[in-house]
PDB file of C-alpha atoms and ligand atoms in Angstrom:
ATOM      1  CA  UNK A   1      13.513  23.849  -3.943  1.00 65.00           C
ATOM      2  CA  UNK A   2      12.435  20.886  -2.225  1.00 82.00           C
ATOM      3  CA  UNK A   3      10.063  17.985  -3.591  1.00 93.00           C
ATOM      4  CA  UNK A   4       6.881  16.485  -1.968  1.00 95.00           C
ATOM      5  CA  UNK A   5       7.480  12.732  -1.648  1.00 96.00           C
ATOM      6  CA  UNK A   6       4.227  12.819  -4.334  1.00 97.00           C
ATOM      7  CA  UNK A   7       6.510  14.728  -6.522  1.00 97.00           C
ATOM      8  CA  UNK A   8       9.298  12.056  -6.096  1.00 97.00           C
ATOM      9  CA  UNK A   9       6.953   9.082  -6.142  1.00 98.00           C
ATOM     10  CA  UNK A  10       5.800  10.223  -9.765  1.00 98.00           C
ATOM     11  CA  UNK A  11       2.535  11.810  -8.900  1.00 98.00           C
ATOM     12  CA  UNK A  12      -0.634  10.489  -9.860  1.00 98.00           C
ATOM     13  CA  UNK A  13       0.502   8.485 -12.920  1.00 98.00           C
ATOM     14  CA  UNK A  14       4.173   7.290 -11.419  1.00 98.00           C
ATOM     15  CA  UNK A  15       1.674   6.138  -8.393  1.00 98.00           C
ATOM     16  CA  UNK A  16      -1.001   4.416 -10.040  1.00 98.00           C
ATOM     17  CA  UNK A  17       1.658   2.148 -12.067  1.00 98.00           C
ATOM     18  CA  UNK A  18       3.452   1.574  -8.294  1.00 98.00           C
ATOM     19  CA  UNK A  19      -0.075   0.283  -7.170  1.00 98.00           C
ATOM     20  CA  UNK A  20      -0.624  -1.812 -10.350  1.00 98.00           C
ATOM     21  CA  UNK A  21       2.725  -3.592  -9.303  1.00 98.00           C
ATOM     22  CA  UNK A  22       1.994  -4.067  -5.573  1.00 98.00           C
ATOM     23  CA  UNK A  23      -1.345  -5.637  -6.837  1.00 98.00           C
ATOM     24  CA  UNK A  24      -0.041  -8.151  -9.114  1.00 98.00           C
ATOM     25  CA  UNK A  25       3.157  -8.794  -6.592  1.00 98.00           C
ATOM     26  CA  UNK A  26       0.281  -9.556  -4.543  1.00 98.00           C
ATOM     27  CA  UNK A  27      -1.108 -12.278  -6.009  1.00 98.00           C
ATOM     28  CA  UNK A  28       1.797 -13.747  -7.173  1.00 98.00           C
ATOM     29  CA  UNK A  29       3.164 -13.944  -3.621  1.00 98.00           C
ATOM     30  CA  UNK A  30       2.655 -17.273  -1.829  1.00 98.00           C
ATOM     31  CA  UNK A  31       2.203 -15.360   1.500  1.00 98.00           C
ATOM     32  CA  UNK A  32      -0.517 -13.087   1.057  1.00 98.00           C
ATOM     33  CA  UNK A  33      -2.316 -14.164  -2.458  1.00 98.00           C
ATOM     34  CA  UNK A  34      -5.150 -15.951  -1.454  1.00 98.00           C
ATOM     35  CA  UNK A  35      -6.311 -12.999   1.194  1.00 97.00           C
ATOM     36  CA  UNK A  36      -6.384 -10.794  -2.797  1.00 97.00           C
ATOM     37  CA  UNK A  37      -8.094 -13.592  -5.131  1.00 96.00           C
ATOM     38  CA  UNK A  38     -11.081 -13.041  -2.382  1.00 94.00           C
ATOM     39  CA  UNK A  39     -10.827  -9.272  -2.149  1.00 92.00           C
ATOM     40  CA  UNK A  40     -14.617  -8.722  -2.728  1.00 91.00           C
ATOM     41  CA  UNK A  41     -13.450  -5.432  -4.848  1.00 95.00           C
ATOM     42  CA  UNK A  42     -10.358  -5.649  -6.467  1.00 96.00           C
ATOM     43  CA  UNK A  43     -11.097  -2.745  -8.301  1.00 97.00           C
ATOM     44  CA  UNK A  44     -11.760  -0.431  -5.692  1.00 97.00           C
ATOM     45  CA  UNK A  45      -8.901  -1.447  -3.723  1.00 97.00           C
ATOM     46  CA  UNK A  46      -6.442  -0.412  -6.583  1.00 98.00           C
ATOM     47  CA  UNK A  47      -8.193   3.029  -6.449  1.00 98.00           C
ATOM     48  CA  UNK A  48      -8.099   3.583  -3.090  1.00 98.00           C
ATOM     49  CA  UNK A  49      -5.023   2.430  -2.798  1.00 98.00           C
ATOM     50  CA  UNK A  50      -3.926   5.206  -5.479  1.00 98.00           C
ATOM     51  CA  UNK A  51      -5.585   7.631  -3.203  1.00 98.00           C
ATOM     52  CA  UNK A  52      -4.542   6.785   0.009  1.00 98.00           C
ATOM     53  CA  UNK A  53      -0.772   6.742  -1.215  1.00 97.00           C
ATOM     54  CA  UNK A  54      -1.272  10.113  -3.431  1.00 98.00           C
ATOM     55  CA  UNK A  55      -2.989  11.878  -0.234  1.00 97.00           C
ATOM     56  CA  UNK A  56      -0.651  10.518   2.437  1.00 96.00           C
ATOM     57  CA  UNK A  57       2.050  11.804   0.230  1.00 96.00           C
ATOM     58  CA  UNK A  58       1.350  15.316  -0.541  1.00 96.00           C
ATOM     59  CA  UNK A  59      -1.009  14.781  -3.360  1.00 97.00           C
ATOM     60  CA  UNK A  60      -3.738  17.141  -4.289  1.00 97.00           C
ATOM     61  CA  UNK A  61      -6.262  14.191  -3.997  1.00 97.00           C
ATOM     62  CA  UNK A  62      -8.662  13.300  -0.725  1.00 98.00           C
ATOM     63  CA  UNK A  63      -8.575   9.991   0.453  1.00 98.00           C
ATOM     64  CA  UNK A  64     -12.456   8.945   0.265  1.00 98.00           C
ATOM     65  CA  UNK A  65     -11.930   5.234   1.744  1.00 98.00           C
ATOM     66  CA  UNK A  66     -11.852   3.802   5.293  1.00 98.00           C
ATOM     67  CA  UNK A  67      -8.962   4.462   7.780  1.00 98.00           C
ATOM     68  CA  UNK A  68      -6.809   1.602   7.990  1.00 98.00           C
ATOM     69  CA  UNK A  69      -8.507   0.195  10.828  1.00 98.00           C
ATOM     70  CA  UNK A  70     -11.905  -0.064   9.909  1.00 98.00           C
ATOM     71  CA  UNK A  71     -10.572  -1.426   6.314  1.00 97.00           C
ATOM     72  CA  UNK A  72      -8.377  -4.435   8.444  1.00 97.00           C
ATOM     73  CA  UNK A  73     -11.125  -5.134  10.702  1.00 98.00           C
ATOM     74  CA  UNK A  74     -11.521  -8.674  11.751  1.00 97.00           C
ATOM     75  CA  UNK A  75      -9.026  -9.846   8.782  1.00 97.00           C
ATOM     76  CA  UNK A  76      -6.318 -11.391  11.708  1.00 98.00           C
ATOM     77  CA  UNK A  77      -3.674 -10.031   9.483  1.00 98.00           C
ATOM     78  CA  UNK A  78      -0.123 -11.638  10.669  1.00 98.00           C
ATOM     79  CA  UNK A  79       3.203  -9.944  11.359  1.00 98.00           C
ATOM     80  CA  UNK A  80       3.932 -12.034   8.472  1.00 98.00           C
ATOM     81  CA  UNK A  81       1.206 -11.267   6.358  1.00 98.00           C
ATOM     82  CA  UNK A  82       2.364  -7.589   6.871  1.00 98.00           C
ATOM     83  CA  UNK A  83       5.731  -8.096   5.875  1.00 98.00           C
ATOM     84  CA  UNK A  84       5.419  -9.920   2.780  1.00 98.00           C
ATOM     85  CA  UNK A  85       2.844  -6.972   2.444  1.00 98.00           C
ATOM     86  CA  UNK A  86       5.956  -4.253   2.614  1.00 98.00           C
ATOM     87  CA  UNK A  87       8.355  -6.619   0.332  1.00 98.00           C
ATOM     88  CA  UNK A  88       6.024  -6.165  -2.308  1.00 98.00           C
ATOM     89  CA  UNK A  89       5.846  -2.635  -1.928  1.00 98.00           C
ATOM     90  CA  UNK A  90       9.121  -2.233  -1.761  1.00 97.00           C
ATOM     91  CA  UNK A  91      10.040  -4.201  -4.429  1.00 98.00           C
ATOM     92  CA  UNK A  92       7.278  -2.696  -6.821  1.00 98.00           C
ATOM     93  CA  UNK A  93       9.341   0.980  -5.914  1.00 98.00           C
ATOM     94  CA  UNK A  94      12.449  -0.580  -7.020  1.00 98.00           C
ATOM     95  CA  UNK A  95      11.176  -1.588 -10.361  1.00 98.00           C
ATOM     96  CA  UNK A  96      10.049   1.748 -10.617  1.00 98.00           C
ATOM     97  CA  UNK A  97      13.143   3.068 -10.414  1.00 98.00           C
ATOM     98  CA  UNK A  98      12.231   5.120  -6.509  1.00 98.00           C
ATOM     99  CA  UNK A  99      15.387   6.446  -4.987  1.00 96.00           C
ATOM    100  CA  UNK A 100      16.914   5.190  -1.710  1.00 97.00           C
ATOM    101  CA  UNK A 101      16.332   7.846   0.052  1.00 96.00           C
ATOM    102  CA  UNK A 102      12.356   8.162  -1.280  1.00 97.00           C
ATOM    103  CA  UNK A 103      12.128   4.126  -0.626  1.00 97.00           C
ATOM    104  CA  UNK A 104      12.738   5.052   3.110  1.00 97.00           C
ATOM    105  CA  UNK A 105      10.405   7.512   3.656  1.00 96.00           C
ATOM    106  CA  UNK A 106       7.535   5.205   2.350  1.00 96.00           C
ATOM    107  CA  UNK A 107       8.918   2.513   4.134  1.00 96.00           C
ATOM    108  CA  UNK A 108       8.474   4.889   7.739  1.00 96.00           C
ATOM    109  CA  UNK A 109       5.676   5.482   6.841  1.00 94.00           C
ATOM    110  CA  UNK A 110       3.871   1.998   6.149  1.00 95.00           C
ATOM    111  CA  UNK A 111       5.599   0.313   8.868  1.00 96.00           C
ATOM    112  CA  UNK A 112       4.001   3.657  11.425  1.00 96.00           C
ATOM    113  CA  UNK A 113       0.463   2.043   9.923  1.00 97.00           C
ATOM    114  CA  UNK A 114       1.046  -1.367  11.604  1.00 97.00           C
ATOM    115  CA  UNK A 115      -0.714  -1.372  14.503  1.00 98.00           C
ATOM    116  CA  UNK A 116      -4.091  -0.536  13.275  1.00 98.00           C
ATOM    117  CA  UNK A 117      -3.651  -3.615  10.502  1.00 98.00           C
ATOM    118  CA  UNK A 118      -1.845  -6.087  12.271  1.00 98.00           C
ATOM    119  CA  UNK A 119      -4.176  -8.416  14.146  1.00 98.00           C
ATOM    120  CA  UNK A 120      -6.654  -5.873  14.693  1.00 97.00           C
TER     121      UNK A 120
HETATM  122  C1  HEM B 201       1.129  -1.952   4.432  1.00 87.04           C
HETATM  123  C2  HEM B 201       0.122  -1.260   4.756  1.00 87.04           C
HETATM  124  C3  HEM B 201      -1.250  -1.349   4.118  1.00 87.04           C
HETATM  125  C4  HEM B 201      -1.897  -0.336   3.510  1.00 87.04           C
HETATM  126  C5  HEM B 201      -1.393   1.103   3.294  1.00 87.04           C
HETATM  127  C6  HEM B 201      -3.194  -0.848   3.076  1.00 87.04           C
HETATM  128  C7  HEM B 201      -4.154  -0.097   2.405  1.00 87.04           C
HETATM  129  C8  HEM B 201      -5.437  -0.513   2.128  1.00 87.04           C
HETATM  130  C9  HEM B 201      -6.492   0.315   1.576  1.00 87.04           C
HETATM  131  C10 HEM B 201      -6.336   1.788   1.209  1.00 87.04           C
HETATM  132  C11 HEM B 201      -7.601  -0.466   1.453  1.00 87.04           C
HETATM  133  C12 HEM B 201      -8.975  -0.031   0.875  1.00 87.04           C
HETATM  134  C13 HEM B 201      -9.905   0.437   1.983  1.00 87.04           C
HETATM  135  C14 HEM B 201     -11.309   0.687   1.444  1.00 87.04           C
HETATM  136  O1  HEM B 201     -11.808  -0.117   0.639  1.00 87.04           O
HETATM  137  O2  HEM B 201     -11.925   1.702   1.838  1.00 87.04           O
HETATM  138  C15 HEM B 201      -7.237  -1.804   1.897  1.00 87.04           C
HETATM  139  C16 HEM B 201      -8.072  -2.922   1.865  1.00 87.04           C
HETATM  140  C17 HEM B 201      -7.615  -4.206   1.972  1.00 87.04           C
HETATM  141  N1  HEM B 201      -6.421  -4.615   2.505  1.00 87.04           N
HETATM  142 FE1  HEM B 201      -4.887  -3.394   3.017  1.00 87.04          FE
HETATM  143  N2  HEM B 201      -3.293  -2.168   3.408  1.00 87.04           N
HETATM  144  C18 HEM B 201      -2.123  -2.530   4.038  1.00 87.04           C
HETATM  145  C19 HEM B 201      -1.809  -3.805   4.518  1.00 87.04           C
HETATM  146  C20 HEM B 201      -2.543  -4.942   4.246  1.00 87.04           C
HETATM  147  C21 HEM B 201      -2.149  -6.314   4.587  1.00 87.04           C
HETATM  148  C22 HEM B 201      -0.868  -6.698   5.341  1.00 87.04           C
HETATM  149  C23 HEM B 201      -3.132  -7.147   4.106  1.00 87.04           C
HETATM  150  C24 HEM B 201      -3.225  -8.662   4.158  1.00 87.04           C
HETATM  151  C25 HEM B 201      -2.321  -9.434   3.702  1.00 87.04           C
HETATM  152  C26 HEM B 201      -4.139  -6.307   3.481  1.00 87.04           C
HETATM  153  C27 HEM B 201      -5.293  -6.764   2.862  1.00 87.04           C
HETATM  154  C28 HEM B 201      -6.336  -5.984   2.411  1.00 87.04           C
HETATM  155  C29 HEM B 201      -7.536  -6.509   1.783  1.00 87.04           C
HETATM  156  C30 HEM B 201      -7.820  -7.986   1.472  1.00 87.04           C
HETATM  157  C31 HEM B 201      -8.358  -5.405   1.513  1.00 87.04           C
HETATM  158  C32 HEM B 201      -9.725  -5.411   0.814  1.00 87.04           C
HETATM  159  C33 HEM B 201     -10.813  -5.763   1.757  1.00 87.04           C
HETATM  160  C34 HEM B 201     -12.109  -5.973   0.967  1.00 87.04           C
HETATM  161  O3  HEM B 201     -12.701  -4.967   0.572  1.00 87.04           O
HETATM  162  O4  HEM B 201     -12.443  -7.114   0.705  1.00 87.04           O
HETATM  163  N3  HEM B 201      -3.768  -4.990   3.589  1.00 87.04           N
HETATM  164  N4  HEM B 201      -5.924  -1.797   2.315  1.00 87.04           N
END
């Protein structure tokens, strides 16, 4: 039988540790860290971020935050904003042990999100 990429991804626990890493890769990462420190909500963004990944995955759980363009809005994110964005998610699935395979799927379907985020 097959898996859900939620399934894969760890459900809701093996996701909320992946968003714990992105955060912290975050603001360690010369690139994008200062646009985090001033996050008004840090807090929220870590749980929508859990939600947004758990429903766009196949989750049980409903996404209650703003679609990605209303939540980029007037930010002027870069093209290399964005991609230090992805290294960090990418690297946070690697240290959680993701598959390949599983990696690429997430990967399609971040880098589908770009044009309501970048510069928008
Ligand atoms: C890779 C794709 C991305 C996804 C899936 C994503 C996802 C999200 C989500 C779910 C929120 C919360 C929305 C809400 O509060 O209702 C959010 C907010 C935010 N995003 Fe992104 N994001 C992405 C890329 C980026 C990039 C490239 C940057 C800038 C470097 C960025 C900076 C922020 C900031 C600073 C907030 C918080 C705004 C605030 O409340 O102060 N995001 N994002």
């Amino acid at each position: 039988m097959s898996t859900t990429l939620y399934q894969r991804l760890g459900e809701i626990d093996g996701i909320a540790r992946i968003v714990d890493d992105v955060i912290a890769a975050h603001l360690a990462n010369p690139v994008v860290k200062t646009r985090f420190e001033n996050a008004k909500d840090l807090g929220r963004l870590r749980q929508m971020a859990c939600e947004f990944f758990c429903a766009g995955t196949g989750g049980p759980q409903a996404y209650t935050g703003k679609d990605m363009l209303a939540a980029h809005r007037g930010m002027n994110i870069s093209e290399q904003e964005y991609l230090a964005v992805m290294d960090d998610i990418i690297g946070a699935l690697g240290k959680n042990q993701i598959d390949e395979g599983t990696k690429s799927e997430v990967i399609a379907v971040l880098y589908s999100l770009k044009d309501n985020i970048i510069r928008v």
